[in-house]
Coordinates of C-alpha atoms and ligand atoms in Angstrom, one line a residue:
M23 CA -0.1 -6.6 -11.9
R24 CA -2.3 -4.9 -9.2
S25 CA -0.2 -3.5 -6.5
H26 CA -1.3 -2.7 -2.9
Q27 CA 0.4 -0.4 -0.3
I28 CA 0.3 -2.0 3.0
A29 CA 1.6 -0.8 6.3
A30 CA 2.5 -3.7 8.8
I31 CA 2.7 -2.9 12.4
P32 CA 3.8 -6.3 14.2
G33 CA 4.0 -4.6 17.6
D34 CA 4.6 -6.6 20.8
G35 CA 4.6 -10.1 22.2
I36 CA 3.0 -12.7 19.9
G37 CA 2.2 -9.8 17.5
P38 CA 5.3 -10.2 15.3
E39 CA 5.2 -14.0 15.4
V40 CA 1.6 -14.1 14.2
L41 CA 1.8 -11.3 11.7
D42 CA 4.9 -12.9 10.0
A43 CA 2.7 -16.1 9.6
G44 CA -0.1 -14.0 8.2
L45 CA 2.2 -12.1 5.6
A46 CA 3.7 -15.5 4.5
V47 CA 0.4 -16.9 3.8
I48 CA -1.1 -13.8 1.9
E49 CA 2.0 -13.2 0.1
A50 CA 2.2 -16.9 -1.1
L51 CA -0.8 -16.1 -3.5
E52 CA 0.6 -13.0 -5.1
K53 CA 1.9 -14.6 -8.2
D54 CA -1.0 -17.0 -8.7
E55 CA -3.5 -14.2 -8.2
G56 CA -1.7 -11.5 -10.0
F57 CA -1.3 -9.0 -7.3
A58 CA 1.7 -7.6 -5.3
L59 CA 1.7 -6.5 -1.7
N60 CA 4.1 -3.6 -1.2
T61 CA 4.6 -3.9 2.5
I62 CA 6.3 -1.5 4.7
R63 CA 7.2 -2.5 8.3
F64 CA 6.9 0.0 11.1
P65 CA 8.7 -0.9 14.3
W66 CA 6.3 0.7 16.7
G67 CA 5.3 -0.6 20.0
S68 CA 6.6 -1.1 23.6
E69 CA 10.3 -1.5 22.7
F70 CA 10.1 1.7 20.6
Y71 CA 8.5 3.2 23.6
L72 CA 11.4 2.2 25.9
Q73 CA 13.9 3.9 23.6
H74 CA 12.1 6.9 22.5
G75 CA 9.5 7.6 25.3
R76 CA 6.6 7.1 22.8
M77 CA 4.9 4.1 21.1
V78 CA 4.9 5.9 17.7
K79 CA 7.5 8.1 16.0
E80 CA 6.2 11.7 15.9
G81 CA 3.7 12.3 13.0
G82 CA 3.9 8.4 12.5
I83 CA 0.0 7.7 12.6
E84 CA -0.5 10.5 10.1
S85 CA 2.0 9.0 7.9
L86 CA -0.2 5.8 7.6
R87 CA -2.7 7.7 5.5
G88 CA -1.1 7.0 2.2
F89 CA -1.5 3.3 2.5
E90 CA -4.5 1.2 1.4
A91 CA -4.5 -0.9 4.6
I92 CA -2.8 -1.6 7.8
Y93 CA -1.9 -4.9 8.9
F94 CA -1.5 -5.1 12.8
G95 CA -0.3 -7.6 15.3
A96 CA -0.8 -6.7 18.9
V97 CA 0.5 -4.3 21.5
G98 CA 1.2 -4.5 25.2
S99 CA 4.0 -5.4 27.5
K100 CA 4.6 -5.3 31.2
E101 CA 7.3 -2.6 30.8
V102 CA 4.6 0.0 29.5
P103 CA 1.3 0.5 31.2
D104 CA -1.6 -0.8 29.0
H105 CA -3.6 2.4 28.8
I106 CA -0.4 4.2 27.3
S107 CA 0.3 1.3 24.8
V108 CA -3.4 1.0 23.6
W109 CA -4.1 4.9 23.7
D110 CA -0.8 5.8 21.9
L111 CA -1.3 3.2 19.1
I112 CA -4.4 1.3 18.4
L113 CA -7.2 3.8 19.5
P114 CA -5.7 6.7 17.8
I115 CA -5.5 4.7 14.5
R116 CA -9.1 3.8 14.8
Q117 CA -10.3 7.2 15.8
K118 CA -8.1 9.2 13.2
F119 CA -8.9 7.2 10.5
D120 CA -12.6 6.9 11.4
Q121 CA -12.5 3.1 11.3
Y122 CA -16.1 3.2 12.8
V123 CA -16.8 -0.5 12.3
N124 CA -14.9 -3.1 14.1
L125 CA -16.2 -6.2 12.1
R126 CA -15.5 -9.4 14.1
P127 CA -16.5 -12.8 12.7
M128 CA -17.3 -15.4 15.4
R129 CA -17.5 -18.7 13.8
L130 CA -16.7 -22.3 14.8
L131 CA -14.4 -23.5 12.2
P132 CA -14.7 -27.0 11.0
G133 CA -13.1 -29.6 13.0
L134 CA -12.6 -27.3 16.0
T135 CA -14.3 -28.2 19.3
S136 CA -16.3 -25.5 20.9
P137 CA -16.3 -25.5 24.9
L138 CA -20.1 -25.6 24.5
A139 CA -21.1 -29.2 24.6
G140 CA -22.7 -30.5 21.6
R141 CA -22.4 -27.4 19.5
G142 CA -21.0 -27.6 16.0
P143 CA -20.2 -25.2 13.1
K144 CA -23.9 -24.7 12.2
D145 CA -24.7 -23.4 15.6
I146 CA -21.9 -20.9 16.1
D147 CA -21.8 -18.5 13.1
M148 CA -22.1 -14.9 14.4
V149 CA -20.6 -11.6 13.5
C150 CA -20.3 -8.6 15.6
V151 CA -20.3 -5.1 14.3
R152 CA -18.7 -3.2 17.1
E153 CA -18.8 0.6 17.3
N154 CA -15.1 1.6 17.1
T155 CA -14.6 5.4 17.4
E156 CA -16.6 6.7 20.4
G157 CA -18.8 5.2 23.1
E158 CA -17.1 4.1 26.3
Y159 CA -13.7 4.3 24.5
S160 CA -14.1 8.1 23.6
G161 CA -11.2 8.8 25.9
V162 CA -13.1 11.6 27.6
G163 CA -12.7 12.0 31.4
G164 CA -10.1 13.0 33.9
F165 CA -8.7 12.6 37.4
V166 CA -9.4 15.0 40.3
H167 CA -7.3 15.2 43.4
R168 CA -4.8 12.9 41.7
G169 CA -2.6 11.2 44.3
R170 CA -4.6 12.5 47.3
P171 CA -6.9 10.4 49.5
G172 CA -9.8 11.8 47.9
E173 CA -9.0 11.2 44.4
L174 CA -11.7 10.7 41.8
A175 CA -11.7 9.4 38.3
N176 CA -14.4 9.6 35.6
E177 CA -14.6 8.1 32.3
V178 CA -17.5 9.8 30.1
A179 CA -19.1 7.6 27.5
T180 CA -20.0 9.6 24.4
F181 CA -22.6 8.6 22.0
T182 CA -23.6 10.4 19.0
R183 CA -26.7 9.9 16.9
A184 CA -24.6 10.0 13.6
G185 CA -22.1 7.6 15.1
I186 CA -24.8 5.1 16.2
E187 CA -26.6 5.5 12.9
R188 CA -23.8 4.7 10.6
L189 CA -22.8 1.7 12.6
V190 CA -26.1 0.3 12.9
Q191 CA -26.8 0.8 9.2
F192 CA -23.8 -1.2 8.4
G193 CA -25.0 -4.0 10.7
F194 CA -28.3 -4.3 9.0
E195 CA -26.7 -4.2 5.5
L196 CA -24.6 -7.1 6.5
A197 CA -27.4 -9.0 8.0
R198 CA -29.0 -8.8 4.4
T199 CA -26.1 -10.7 2.9
R200 CA -26.6 -13.5 5.5
P201 CA -29.0 -16.4 5.6
R202 CA -30.6 -15.8 9.0
K203 CA -31.5 -12.1 8.3
L204 CA -31.3 -11.2 12.2
V205 CA -30.0 -8.3 13.9
A206 CA -29.3 -8.5 17.6
S207 CA -28.7 -5.0 19.3
A208 CA -26.7 -5.2 22.5
T209 CA -28.3 -2.7 24.8
K210 CA -28.5 -1.8 28.5
S211 CA -31.1 1.0 28.5
N212 CA -32.5 -0.2 31.7
A213 CA -29.6 1.1 33.6
L214 CA -27.8 3.4 31.2
R215 CA -30.7 5.7 30.7
H216 CA -29.3 8.3 28.5
S217 CA -26.7 6.7 26.1
M218 CA -28.4 3.4 25.6
V219 CA -31.8 4.9 25.3
L220 CA -30.6 7.0 22.4
W221 CA -28.9 3.7 21.0
D222 CA -32.3 2.1 21.2
E223 CA -34.1 4.9 19.4
V224 CA -31.6 5.1 16.7
V225 CA -31.5 1.2 16.2
E226 CA -35.4 1.3 16.0
E227 CA -35.2 4.1 13.3
V228 CA -32.7 2.2 11.2
A229 CA -34.4 -1.1 11.5
G230 CA -37.6 0.5 10.1
R231 CA -35.7 0.8 6.8
F232 CA -34.9 -3.0 6.7
T233 CA -38.3 -4.6 6.8
D234 CA -36.7 -7.8 5.4
I235 CA -34.5 -8.1 8.7
T236 CA -35.7 -9.1 12.2
L237 CA -34.4 -6.8 14.9
R238 CA -34.2 -8.3 18.4
R239 CA -33.2 -6.2 21.3
Y240 CA -31.2 -7.8 24.2
H241 CA -29.6 -6.3 27.2
V242 CA -26.0 -7.1 26.9
D243 CA -25.8 -9.5 29.9
A244 CA -28.6 -11.4 28.6
L245 CA -27.1 -11.5 25.3
A246 CA -23.9 -12.8 26.7
A247 CA -25.7 -15.7 28.2
R248 CA -27.7 -16.3 25.2
M249 CA -24.4 -16.6 23.1
V250 CA -23.6 -19.6 25.4
T251 CA -27.0 -21.3 25.8
Q252 CA -28.5 -20.6 22.3
P253 CA -25.7 -19.4 20.0
D254 CA -27.8 -20.6 16.9
T255 CA -30.2 -17.8 17.6
V256 CA -27.6 -15.0 17.0
D257 CA -26.4 -13.6 13.8
V258 CA -25.2 -10.1 13.4
I259 CA -24.9 -8.3 16.6
V260 CA -24.6 -4.5 16.8
A261 CA -22.9 -3.3 19.7
S262 CA -21.0 -0.4 21.5
N263 CA -17.2 -0.1 21.5
L264 CA -17.0 -1.8 25.3
F265 CA -19.9 -4.1 24.9
G266 CA -18.6 -5.4 21.5
D267 CA -15.1 -5.7 22.9
I268 CA -16.4 -8.0 25.8
L269 CA -18.9 -10.0 23.5
T270 CA -16.3 -10.7 20.9
D271 CA -13.8 -12.3 23.3
L272 CA -16.6 -14.6 24.4
G273 CA -17.6 -15.3 20.8
A274 CA -13.9 -16.3 20.1
A275 CA -13.8 -18.6 23.2
I276 CA -17.0 -20.4 22.2
S277 CA -15.6 -20.7 18.7
G278 CA -12.6 -22.8 20.2
S279 CA -9.9 -20.1 21.0
L280 CA -9.0 -16.4 21.3
G281 CA -6.2 -17.4 18.8
V282 CA -8.4 -18.0 15.8
A283 CA -10.6 -14.7 15.7
P284 CA -9.9 -12.0 13.3
S285 CA -11.2 -8.3 13.0
G286 CA -11.3 -5.6 10.5
N287 CA -11.4 -2.1 11.6
L288 CA -13.2 -0.5 8.7
D289 CA -13.9 3.0 7.3
P290 CA -16.5 1.8 4.9
T291 CA -16.5 5.2 3.1
R292 CA -12.8 4.3 2.1
K293 CA -11.6 7.8 2.6
N294 CA -9.0 6.5 5.1
P295 CA -7.1 3.3 5.4
S296 CA -8.8 0.4 7.2
M297 CA -6.8 -1.8 9.7
F298 CA -6.9 -5.6 10.0
E299 CA -5.7 -7.5 13.1
P300 CA -6.4 -10.7 15.2
I301 CA -8.7 -9.7 18.2
H302 CA -6.2 -11.2 20.7
G303 CA -3.5 -9.1 22.5
S304 CA 0.2 -9.7 22.9
A305 CA -0.3 -12.9 25.1
P306 CA 2.9 -12.3 27.1
D307 CA 2.3 -15.6 28.8
I308 CA 3.2 -17.5 25.6
A309 CA 5.3 -14.8 23.7
G310 CA 8.7 -15.8 22.4
R311 CA 8.0 -19.5 22.5
G312 CA 6.7 -19.8 18.9
I313 CA 3.5 -21.6 19.9
A314 CA 0.9 -18.7 19.2
N315 CA -2.0 -19.7 16.8
P316 CA -1.6 -17.7 13.7
I317 CA -5.1 -18.2 12.4
G318 CA -6.6 -15.2 13.8
A319 CA -3.8 -13.1 12.1
V320 CA -4.1 -15.0 8.8
W321 CA -7.9 -14.8 8.8
A322 CA -7.5 -11.1 9.4
G323 CA -5.2 -11.1 6.3
A324 CA -8.0 -12.6 4.4
L325 CA -10.3 -9.8 5.5
M326 CA -7.7 -7.3 4.4
L327 CA -7.5 -9.0 0.9
E328 CA -11.1 -8.9 0.5
H329 CA -11.2 -5.2 1.4
L330 CA -8.4 -4.7 -1.2
G331 CA -10.7 -6.2 -3.9
E332 CA -8.6 -9.5 -4.1
K333 CA -11.9 -11.5 -3.4
Q334 CA -10.5 -14.8 -4.9
A335 CA -7.5 -14.7 -2.9
A336 CA -9.3 -14.0 0.3
A337 CA -11.8 -17.0 -0.3
R338 CA -8.7 -19.2 -0.8
V339 CA -7.0 -18.3 2.5
V340 CA -10.3 -18.9 4.4
R341 CA -10.6 -22.2 2.6
A342 CA -7.0 -23.1 3.5
I343 CA -7.9 -22.4 7.2
E344 CA -10.9 -24.5 7.1
K345 CA -9.1 -27.3 5.3
V346 CA -6.4 -27.4 8.0
T347 CA -8.8 -27.1 10.9
A348 CA -11.1 -29.8 9.4
E349 CA -8.1 -32.2 9.0
G350 CA -7.2 -31.8 12.5
K351 CA -3.7 -32.9 12.1
V352 CA -2.0 -29.6 13.1
R353 CA -3.3 -28.0 16.4
T354 CA -1.4 -25.4 18.4
P355 CA -1.6 -25.7 22.2
D356 CA -4.7 -23.4 22.5
L357 CA -6.5 -25.8 20.4
G358 CA -5.3 -28.8 22.6
G359 CA -2.3 -29.8 20.2
S360 CA 1.5 -29.4 20.4
A361 CA 2.1 -27.8 16.8
T362 CA 4.2 -24.6 16.7
T363 CA 3.3 -21.4 14.8
D364 CA 5.5 -22.5 12.1
D365 CA 3.9 -26.1 11.7
M366 CA 0.5 -24.2 11.4
T367 CA 1.7 -21.7 9.0
N368 CA 3.4 -24.4 6.9
A369 CA 0.1 -26.5 7.1
L370 CA -1.8 -23.4 5.7
L371 CA 0.7 -22.8 2.9
E372 CA 0.5 -26.4 1.9
A373 CA -3.4 -26.2 2.0
L374 CA -3.4 -23.2 -0.3
Ligands
NAI404 P1 -4.5 -11.5 25.2 O1 -5.5 -11.6 24.1 O2 -3.0 -11.2 24.9 O3 -4.4 -13.1 26.0 C1 -5.4 -13.7 26.6 C2 -5.1 -15.2 26.7 O4 -5.3 -15.7 25.4 C3 -3.6 -15.6 27.1 O5 -3.8 -16.8 27.9 C4 -3.1 -15.8 25.8 O6 -1.9 -16.8 25.8 C5 -4.1 -16.3 25.1 N1 -4.0 -16.1 23.4 C6 -4.1 -15.0 22.9 N2 -3.8 -15.1 21.6 C7 -3.5 -16.2 21.4 C8 -3.1 -17.0 20.2 N3 -2.9 -16.4 19.0 N4 -2.6 -18.2 20.2 C9 -2.7 -19.0 21.5 N5 -3.2 -18.3 22.6 C10 -3.6 -16.9 22.6 O7 -5.1 -10.7 26.3 P2 -4.6 -10.2 27.9 O8 -3.6 -11.1 28.4 O9 -5.7 -9.6 28.4 O10 -3.5 -8.9 27.4 C11 -2.2 -9.0 27.1 C12 -1.6 -7.7 26.5 O11 -2.2 -7.4 25.3 C13 -2.1 -6.4 27.4 O12 -1.0 -5.6 27.4 C14 -3.1 -5.9 26.7 O13 -3.4 -4.4 27.0 C15 -2.8 -6.3 25.3 N6 -3.9 -6.2 24.4 C16 -3.7 -5.7 23.1 C17 -4.8 -5.9 22.2 C18 -4.4 -5.3 20.8 O14 -3.2 -5.1 20.5 N7 -5.4 -5.2 19.9 C19 -6.0 -6.5 22.4 C20 -6.1 -7.0 23.7 C21 -5.1 -6.8 24.6
MG405 MG1 -10.7 -7.0 23.2

């Protein structure tokens, strides 16, 4: 039997609710598909912070190195400032383990209704390849005159040729596996005259190696509008850390709900563990009520299985999700129904 070492970090708010659902679904396939997930849970997050003054135990992130993959819920609570929770837990994992690709499918599942009138699953099928270790989220910057009337803050976006190149290369390779053979580069080189000029140059260079793929360059604001007005003309998007973050919440929204969107934080070289999580946050407005949509976390679990080489199991999870959404009997409140997280999880288990 193949065995996989998984670190599970449920985190805060709806994180544990949806991660439990995700684990239940992927573990249900263990016997059938001949693998075993050896999952260790880490109680890190805002509650841990309130007890210990830090989000993660000392040396904790480094201790994840021995795992094959990390399965993550969400962090964020009103007791801990967001820049602390995000910068103590998620961003260091992404940076330390060089998870330079944040892969985010944005696809309207069968049976779900997009807020875009008249659009169906054929129109909305995009994937964002978001840079995940540098750019606007490099963490470079500081305060001057802190707490005084003249205080100043700067946040320095850092772009490296190597960082852009490896990301864009991944995007073009992915486009080769998809029918539309299109790459949209999210730029803003009219206003950002250094970082995005370098971005454009490197994108052009990489595009030159992929003569079978069409590159289209859009300013990020125009691309956001295009995702709404002509989503059928967008396939693979390559984007910086901030641009990709924003475009993928939009992509999730036009796919029916933030609750259905998955992501993989990948180190494609496989030197370090990759991390899989729904794209949403801890959703404090609905946490504890058992009504969070677990599809994003379950789908992220499927991305994790695929990464672990369990391709058949991964495909079965995605088919189960599609079956349940297509049937339309079980809908959580974000999809306009009244089903609970457990109802949805049970429907997925049954569909398997
Ligand atoms: P959010 O994604 O948590 O919630 C935005 C809206 O979407 C809320 O109305 C929420 O109820 C809804 N929603 C999200 N996931 C859902 C699901 N699975 N089912 C049904 N509805 C769902 O974003 P928000 O409100 O901006 O942030 C809340 C906290 O989460 C903050 O502390 C923030 O820093 C943190 N956060 C953490 C992330 C992570 O752990 N990767 C990502 C984004 C935000
Ligand atoms: Mg986000």
